[in-house]
CSV table of C-alpha atoms in Angstrom, one decimal:
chain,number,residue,atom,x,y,z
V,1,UNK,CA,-76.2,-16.4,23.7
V,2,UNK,CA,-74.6,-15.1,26.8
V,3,UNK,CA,-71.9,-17.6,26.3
V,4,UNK,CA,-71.1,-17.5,23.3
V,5,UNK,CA,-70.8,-13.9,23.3
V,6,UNK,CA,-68.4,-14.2,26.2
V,7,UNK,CA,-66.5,-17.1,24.4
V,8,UNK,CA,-65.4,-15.0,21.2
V,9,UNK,CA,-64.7,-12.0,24.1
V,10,UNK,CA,-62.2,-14.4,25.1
V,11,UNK,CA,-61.1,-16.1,21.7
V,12,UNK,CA,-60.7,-12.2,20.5
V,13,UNK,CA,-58.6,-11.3,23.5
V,14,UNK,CA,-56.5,-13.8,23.4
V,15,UNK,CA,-55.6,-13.6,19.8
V,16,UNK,CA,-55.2,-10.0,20.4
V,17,UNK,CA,-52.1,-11.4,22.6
V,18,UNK,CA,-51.0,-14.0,21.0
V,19,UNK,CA,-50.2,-11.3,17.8
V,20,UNK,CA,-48.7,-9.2,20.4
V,21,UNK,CA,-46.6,-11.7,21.7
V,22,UNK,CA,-45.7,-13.1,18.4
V,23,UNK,CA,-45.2,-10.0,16.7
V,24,UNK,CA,-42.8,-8.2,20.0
V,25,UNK,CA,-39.2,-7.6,18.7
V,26,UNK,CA,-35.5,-6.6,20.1
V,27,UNK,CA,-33.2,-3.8,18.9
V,28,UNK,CA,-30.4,-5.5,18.6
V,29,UNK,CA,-26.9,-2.8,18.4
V,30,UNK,CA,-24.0,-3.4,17.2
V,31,UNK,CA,-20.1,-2.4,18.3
V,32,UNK,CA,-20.2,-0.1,15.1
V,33,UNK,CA,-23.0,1.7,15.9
V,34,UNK,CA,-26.0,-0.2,13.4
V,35,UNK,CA,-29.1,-1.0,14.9
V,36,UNK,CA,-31.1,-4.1,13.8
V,37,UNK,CA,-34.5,-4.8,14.5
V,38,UNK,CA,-36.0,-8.1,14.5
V,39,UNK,CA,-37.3,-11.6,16.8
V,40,UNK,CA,-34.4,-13.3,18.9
V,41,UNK,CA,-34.7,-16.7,18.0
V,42,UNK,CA,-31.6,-17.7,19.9
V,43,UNK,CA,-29.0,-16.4,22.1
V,44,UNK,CA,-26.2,-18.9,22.0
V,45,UNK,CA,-22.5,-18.6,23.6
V,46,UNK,CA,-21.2,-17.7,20.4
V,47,UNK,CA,-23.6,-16.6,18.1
V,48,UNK,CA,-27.1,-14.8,18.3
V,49,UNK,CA,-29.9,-15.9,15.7
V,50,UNK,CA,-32.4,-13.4,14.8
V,51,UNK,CA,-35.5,-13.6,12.2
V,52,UNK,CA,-35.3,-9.8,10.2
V,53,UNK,CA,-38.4,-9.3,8.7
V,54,UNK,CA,-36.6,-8.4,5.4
V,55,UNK,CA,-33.5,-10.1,5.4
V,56,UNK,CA,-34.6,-13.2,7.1
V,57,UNK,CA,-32.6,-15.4,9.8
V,58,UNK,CA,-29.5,-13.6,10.5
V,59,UNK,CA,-26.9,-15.5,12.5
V,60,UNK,CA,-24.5,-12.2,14.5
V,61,UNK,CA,-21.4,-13.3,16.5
V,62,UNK,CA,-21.8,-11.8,19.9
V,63,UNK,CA,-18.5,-10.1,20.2
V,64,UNK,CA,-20.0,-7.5,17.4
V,65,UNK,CA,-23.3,-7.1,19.4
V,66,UNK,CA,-23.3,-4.2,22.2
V,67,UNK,CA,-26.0,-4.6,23.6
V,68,UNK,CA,-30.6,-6.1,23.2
V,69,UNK,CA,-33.4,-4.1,24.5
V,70,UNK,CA,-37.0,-5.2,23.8
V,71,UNK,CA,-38.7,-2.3,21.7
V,72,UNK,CA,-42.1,-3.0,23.1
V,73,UNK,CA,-43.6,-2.3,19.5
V,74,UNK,CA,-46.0,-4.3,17.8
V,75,UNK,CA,-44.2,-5.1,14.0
V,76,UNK,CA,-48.0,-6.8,12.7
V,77,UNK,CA,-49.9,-4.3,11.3
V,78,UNK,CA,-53.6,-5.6,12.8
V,79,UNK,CA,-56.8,-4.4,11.5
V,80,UNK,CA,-59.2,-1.2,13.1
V,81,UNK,CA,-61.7,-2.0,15.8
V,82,UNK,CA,-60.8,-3.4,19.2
V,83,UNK,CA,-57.5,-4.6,18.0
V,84,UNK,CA,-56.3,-1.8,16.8
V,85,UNK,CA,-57.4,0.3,20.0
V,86,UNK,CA,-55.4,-2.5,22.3
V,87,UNK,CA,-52.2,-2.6,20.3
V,88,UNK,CA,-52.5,1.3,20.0
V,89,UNK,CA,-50.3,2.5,23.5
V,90,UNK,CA,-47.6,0.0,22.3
V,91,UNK,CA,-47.3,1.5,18.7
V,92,UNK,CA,-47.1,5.4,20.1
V,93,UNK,CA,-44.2,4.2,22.7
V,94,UNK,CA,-42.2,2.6,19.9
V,95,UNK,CA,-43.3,5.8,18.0
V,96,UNK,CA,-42.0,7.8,20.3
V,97,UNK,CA,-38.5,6.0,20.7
V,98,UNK,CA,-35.5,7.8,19.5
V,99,UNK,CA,-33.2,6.9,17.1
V,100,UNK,CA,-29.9,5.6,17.6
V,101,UNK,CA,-27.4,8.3,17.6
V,102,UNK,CA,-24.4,7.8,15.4
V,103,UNK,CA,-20.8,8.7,15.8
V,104,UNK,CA,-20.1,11.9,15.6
V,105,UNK,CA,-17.0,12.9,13.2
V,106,UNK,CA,-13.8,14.0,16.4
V,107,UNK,CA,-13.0,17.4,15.7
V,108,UNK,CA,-9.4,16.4,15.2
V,109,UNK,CA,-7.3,13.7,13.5
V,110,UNK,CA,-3.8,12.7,14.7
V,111,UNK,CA,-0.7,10.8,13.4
V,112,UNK,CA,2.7,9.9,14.1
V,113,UNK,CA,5.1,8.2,12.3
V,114,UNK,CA,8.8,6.7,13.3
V,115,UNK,CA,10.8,5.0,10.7
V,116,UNK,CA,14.4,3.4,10.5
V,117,UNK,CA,16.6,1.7,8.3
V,118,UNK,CA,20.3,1.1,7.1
V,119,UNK,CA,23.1,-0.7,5.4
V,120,UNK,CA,26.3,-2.7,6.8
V,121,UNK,CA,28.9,-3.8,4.6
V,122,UNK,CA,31.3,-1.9,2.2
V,123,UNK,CA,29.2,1.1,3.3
V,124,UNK,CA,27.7,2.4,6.9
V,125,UNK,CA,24.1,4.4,6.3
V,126,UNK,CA,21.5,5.0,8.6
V,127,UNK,CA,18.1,6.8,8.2
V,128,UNK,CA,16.0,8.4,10.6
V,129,UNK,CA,12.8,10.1,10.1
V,130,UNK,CA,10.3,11.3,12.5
V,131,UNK,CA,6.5,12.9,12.0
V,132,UNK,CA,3.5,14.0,13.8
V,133,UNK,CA,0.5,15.8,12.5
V,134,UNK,CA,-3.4,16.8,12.2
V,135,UNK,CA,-6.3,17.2,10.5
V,136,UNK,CA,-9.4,19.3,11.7
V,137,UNK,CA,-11.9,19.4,8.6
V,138,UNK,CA,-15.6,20.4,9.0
V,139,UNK,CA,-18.0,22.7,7.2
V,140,UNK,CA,-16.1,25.8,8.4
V,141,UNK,CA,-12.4,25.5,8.1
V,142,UNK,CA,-9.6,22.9,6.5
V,143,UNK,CA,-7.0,23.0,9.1
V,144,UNK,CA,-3.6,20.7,8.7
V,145,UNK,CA,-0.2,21.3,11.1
V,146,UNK,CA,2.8,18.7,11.0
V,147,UNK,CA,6.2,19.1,11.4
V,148,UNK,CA,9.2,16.9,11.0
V,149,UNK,CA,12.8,15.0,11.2
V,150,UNK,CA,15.0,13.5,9.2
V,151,UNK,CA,18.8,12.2,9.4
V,152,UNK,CA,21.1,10.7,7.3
V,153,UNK,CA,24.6,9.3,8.9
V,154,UNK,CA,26.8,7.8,6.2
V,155,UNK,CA,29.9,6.0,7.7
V,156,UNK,CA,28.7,7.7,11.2
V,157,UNK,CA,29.1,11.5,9.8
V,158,UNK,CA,25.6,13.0,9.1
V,159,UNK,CA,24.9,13.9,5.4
V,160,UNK,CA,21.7,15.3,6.2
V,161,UNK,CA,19.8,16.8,8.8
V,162,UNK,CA,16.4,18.9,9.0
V,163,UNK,CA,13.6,19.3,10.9
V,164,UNK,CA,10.2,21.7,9.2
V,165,UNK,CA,6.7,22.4,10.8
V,166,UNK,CA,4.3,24.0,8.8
V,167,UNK,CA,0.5,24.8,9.7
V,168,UNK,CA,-2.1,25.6,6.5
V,169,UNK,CA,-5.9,27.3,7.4
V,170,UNK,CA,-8.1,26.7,4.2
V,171,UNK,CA,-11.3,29.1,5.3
V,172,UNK,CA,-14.6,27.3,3.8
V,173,UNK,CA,-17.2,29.5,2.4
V,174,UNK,CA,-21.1,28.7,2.3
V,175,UNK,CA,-22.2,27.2,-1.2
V,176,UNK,CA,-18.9,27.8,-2.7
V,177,UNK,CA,-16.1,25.8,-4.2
V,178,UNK,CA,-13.5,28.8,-3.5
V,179,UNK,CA,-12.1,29.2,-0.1
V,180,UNK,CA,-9.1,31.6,0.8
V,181,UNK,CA,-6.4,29.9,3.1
V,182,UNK,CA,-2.9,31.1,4.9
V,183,UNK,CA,0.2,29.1,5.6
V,184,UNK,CA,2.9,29.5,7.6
V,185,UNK,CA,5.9,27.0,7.4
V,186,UNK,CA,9.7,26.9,9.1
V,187,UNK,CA,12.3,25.1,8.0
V,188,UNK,CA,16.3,24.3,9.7
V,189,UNK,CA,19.0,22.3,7.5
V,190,UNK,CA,22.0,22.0,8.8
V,191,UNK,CA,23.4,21.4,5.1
V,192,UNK,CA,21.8,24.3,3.1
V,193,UNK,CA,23.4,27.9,2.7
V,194,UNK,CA,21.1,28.9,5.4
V,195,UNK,CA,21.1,28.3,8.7
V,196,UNK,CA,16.7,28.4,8.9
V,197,UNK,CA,14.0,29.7,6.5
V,198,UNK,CA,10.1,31.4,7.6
V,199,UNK,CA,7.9,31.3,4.8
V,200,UNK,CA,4.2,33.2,5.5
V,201,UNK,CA,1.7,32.8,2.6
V,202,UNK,CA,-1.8,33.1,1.8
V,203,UNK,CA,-4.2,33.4,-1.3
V,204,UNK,CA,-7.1,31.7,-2.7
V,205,UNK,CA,-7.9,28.2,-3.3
V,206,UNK,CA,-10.8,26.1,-5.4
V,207,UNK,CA,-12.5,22.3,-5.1
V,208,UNK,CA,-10.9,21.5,-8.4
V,209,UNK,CA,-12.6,17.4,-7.9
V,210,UNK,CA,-14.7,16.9,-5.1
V,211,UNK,CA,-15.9,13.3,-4.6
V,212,UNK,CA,-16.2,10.8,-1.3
V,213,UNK,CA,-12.7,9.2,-1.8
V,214,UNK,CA,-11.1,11.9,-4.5
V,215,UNK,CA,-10.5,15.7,-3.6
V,216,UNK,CA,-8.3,18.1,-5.6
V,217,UNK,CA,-7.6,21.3,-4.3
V,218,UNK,CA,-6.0,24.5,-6.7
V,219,UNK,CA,-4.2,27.2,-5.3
V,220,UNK,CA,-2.7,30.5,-6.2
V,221,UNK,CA,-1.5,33.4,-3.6
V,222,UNK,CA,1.7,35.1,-2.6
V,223,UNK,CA,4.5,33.4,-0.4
V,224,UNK,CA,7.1,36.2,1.9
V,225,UNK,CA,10.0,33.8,2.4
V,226,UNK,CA,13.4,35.3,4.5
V,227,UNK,CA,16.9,32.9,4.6
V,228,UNK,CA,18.7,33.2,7.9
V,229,UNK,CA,22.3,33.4,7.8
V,230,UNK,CA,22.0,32.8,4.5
V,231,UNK,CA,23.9,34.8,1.3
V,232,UNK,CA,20.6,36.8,1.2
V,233,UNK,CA,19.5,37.3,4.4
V,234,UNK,CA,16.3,39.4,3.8
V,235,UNK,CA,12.7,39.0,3.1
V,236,UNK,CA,11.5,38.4,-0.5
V,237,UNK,CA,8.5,38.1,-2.4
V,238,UNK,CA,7.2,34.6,-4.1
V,239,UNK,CA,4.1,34.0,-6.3
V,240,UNK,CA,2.5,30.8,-5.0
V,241,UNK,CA,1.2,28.2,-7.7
V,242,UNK,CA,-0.5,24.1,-6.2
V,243,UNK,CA,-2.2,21.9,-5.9
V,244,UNK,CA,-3.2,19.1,-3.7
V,245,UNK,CA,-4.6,15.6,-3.9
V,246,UNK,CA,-6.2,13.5,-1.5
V,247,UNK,CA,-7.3,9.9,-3.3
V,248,UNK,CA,-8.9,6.9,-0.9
V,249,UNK,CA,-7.7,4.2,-3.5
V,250,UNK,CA,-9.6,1.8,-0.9
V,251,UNK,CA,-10.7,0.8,2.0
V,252,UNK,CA,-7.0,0.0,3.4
V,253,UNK,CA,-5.0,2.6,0.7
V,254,UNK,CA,-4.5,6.1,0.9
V,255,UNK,CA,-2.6,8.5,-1.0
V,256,UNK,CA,-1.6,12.5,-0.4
V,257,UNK,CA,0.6,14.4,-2.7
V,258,UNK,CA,0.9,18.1,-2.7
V,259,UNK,CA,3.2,20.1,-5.3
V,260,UNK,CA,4.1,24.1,-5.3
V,261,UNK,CA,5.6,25.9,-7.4
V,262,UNK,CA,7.4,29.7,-5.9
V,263,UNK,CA,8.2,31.7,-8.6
V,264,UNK,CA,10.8,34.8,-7.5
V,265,UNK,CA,9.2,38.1,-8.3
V,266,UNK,CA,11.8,40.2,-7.5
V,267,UNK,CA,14.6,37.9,-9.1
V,268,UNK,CA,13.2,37.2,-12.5
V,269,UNK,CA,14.2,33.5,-13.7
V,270,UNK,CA,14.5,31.7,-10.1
V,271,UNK,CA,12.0,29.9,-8.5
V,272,UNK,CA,11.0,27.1,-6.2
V,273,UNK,CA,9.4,24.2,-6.6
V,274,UNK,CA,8.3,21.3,-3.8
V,275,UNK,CA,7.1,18.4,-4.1
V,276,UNK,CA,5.6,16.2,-0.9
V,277,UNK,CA,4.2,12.6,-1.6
V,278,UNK,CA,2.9,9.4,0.8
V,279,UNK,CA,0.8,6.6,0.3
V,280,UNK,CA,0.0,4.5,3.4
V,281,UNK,CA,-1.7,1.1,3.8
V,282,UNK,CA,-3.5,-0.2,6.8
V,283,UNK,CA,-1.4,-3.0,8.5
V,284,UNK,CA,-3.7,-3.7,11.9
V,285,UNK,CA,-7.2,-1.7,11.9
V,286,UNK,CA,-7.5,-2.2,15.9
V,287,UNK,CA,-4.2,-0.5,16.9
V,288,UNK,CA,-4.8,2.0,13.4
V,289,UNK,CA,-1.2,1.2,12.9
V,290,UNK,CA,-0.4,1.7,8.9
V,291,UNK,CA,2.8,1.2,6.4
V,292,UNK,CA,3.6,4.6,5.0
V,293,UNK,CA,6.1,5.2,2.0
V,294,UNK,CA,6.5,8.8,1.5
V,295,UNK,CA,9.4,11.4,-0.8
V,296,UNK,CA,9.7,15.0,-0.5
V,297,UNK,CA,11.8,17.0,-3.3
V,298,UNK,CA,12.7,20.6,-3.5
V,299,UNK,CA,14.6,22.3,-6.1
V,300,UNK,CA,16.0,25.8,-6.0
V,301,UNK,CA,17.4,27.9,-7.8
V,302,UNK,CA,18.2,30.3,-5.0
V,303,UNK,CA,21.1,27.8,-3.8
V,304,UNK,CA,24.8,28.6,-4.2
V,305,UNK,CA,27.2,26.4,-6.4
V,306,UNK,CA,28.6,24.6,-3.6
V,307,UNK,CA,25.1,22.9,-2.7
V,308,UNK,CA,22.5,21.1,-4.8
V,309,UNK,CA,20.1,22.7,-6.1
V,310,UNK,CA,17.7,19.2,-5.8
V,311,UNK,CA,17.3,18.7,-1.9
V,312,UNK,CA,15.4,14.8,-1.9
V,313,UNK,CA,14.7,13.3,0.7
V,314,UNK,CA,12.2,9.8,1.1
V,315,UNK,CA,11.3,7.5,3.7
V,316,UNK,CA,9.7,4.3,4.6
V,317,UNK,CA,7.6,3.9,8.5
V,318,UNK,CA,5.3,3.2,10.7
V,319,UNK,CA,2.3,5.2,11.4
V,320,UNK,CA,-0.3,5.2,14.1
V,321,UNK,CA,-3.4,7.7,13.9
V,322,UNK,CA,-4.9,9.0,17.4
C-alpha cells in the first residue's frame, strides 16, 4: 500500500511538471511597442514561430521583434488541491508583472519643408519656398508656430518675395467644446504697399466636427492689424471670422486648410480674406519624409490701384517631420 501510495506521489508530481513545463510561455515585444504572449516553437535566422493560444501558429520576422523574456506564468488553468497550491507562486509573479508601457505621445511635432522648381526656354522662372513649423496638442492647450519664405525670379528679377511667422494658442477647457485662443502673426513683402504688417488677435473658438481622423474648428474674435510704411500707417481694428480643417484621408494622406475672413470695422466695405491650403502624402515612412502640395491666397481690399488686390502664391516640396 506504501508503494502505491508513493507511486501516484510521484505520477502526481510529475504531471504537476509536465503541465508546468508545457503550459510556460514567452512575452514576445515587438519594435512597435505590441506585446504577444504565447509558446516559442522556433527561433529561426529569419523568422520566429510562436503557437498563440488564440490566434494559433504565428510566424514574426525577427527584424520586428525587440526583444523574448520567459513570463514564468502558468497559461493551463489546473484544478484545486495540490496542484493548484504548486502552480500558485508562479501565477501571483505573472500577476504581479507589469504591463508593457506604451509610447507616450512627444510633447511637440516638427516639420520642414524646402521646395524648388523652374522653367528654361522662351521664359526664365524660378521658385523658392521654404517652411518650418510645430504642433504641441494635449488636453490643455492647441499650440501651432510656423513661419515662412517664398521667391519668385522671372528672367532673374524677383516678382515676389515674402517671408510671415505666425504663432496661434487655442486654450482647451475641461468638458467643453469651446476654447478661447490668441494669435499673433508678422508678415514682410517686398511687393506690397507696405513695407511689414503685425497682426495681434484673439477670440473664441468651438469643436465644430471632432472625430479620430476629422476635426473642424470655428472661430470668431477681433484682429488689431498696423501696415508699416504703408499709405495707412496706423493701427486698425478687424472682426475675425474661420475656420479650420484637419482631415487624415488615410493612413499615408493628410490635408490642412484654414480660411479667415477680416472684415474692416472702422472702414465699412473692406475686408480681408485668406486662405491657406496643403495636402501631403507620405513618400518614405522611416526617414518621415512626405510630398506636400500647398496654395496660400489673400485678397484685400485695403491695397492701392497699383498692386493686386489677390496676393497667390502655391508651392510644391519636400517635407520631413522631427
Amino acid at each position: 500500500m506504501l508503494n502505491n501510495n508513493l507511486l501516484k506521489s510521484v505520477l502526481a508530481t510529475g504531471a504537476i511538471f509536465a503541465f508546468c513545463g508545457l503550459a510556460m510561455a514567452e512575452d514576445i515585444e515587438l519594435v512597435s511597442g505590441e506585446v504577444i504572449t504565447g509558446n516559442v516553437i522556433e527561433r529561426g535566422s529569419s523568422m520566429t514561430i510562436i503557437d498563440h493560444p488564440i490566434l494559433g501558429v504565428l510566424s514574426i520576422d525577427n527584424s520586428k521583434v525587440k526583444s523574448i523574456v520567459e513570463t514564468g506564468a502558468v497559461k493551463l488553468k489546473l484544478g484545486g488541491g495540490a496542484a493548484a497550491a504548486a502552480v500558485a507562486p508562479a501565477a501571483s509573479a505573472a500577476a504581479g508583472k507589469a504591463p508593457a508601457k506604451k509610447a507616450e505621445k512627444p510633447l511637440w511635432a516638427y516639420e520642414a519643408e524646402f521646395g524648388a522648381s523652374g522653367s528654361t526656354g522662351n521664359s526664365e522662372v524660378l521658385n523658392l519656398h521654404a517652411a518650418v513649423g510645430g504642433k504641441s496638442d494635449n488636453e490643455d492647450r492647441r499650440w501651432t508656430f510656423g513661419a515662412q519664405y517664398n521667391q519668385t525670379k522671372s528672367e532673374g528679377d524677383r516678382t515676389k518675395n515674402n517671408f510671415n511667422v505666425q504663432s496661434q494658442y487655442d486654450f482647451k477647457l475641461q468638458d467643453s467644446k469651446w476654447f478661447p485662443f490668441a494669435r499673433v502673426r508678422w508678415d514682410w513683402d517686398e511687393f506690397s504697399d507696405w513695407d511689414s504688417r503685425l497682426q495681434v488677435g484673439a477670440g473664441a473658438g468651438r469643436e465644430l466636427i471632432k472625430k479620430e481622423n476629422y476635426e473642424l474648428l470655428g472661430r470668431v474674435g477681433l484682429n488689431a492689424v498696423r501696415e508699416f510704411s504703408g499709405a495707412d500707417d496706423s493701427w486698425r481694428l478687424e472682426a475675425m471670422l474661420g475656420a479650420d480643417v484637419d482631415w487624415q484621408i488615410n493612413k499615408t494622406q493628410k490635408l490642412v486648410t484654414s480660411i479667415t475672413v477680416f472684415p474692416d470695422l472702422e472702414d465699412q466695405g473692406e475686408y480681408r480674406a485668406l486662405l491657406t491650403a496643403g495636402w501631403s502624402v507620405v513618400l518614405d515612412e522611416e526617414s518621415s519624409m512626405n510630398l506636400k502640395i500647398g496654395i496660400e491666397n489673400e485678397f484685400d481690399s485695403h491695397q492701392g490701384k497699383a498692386f493686386e488686390k489677390n496676393n497667390f502664391r502655391y508651392y510644391i516640396a519636400l517635407a520631413f517631420k522631427f
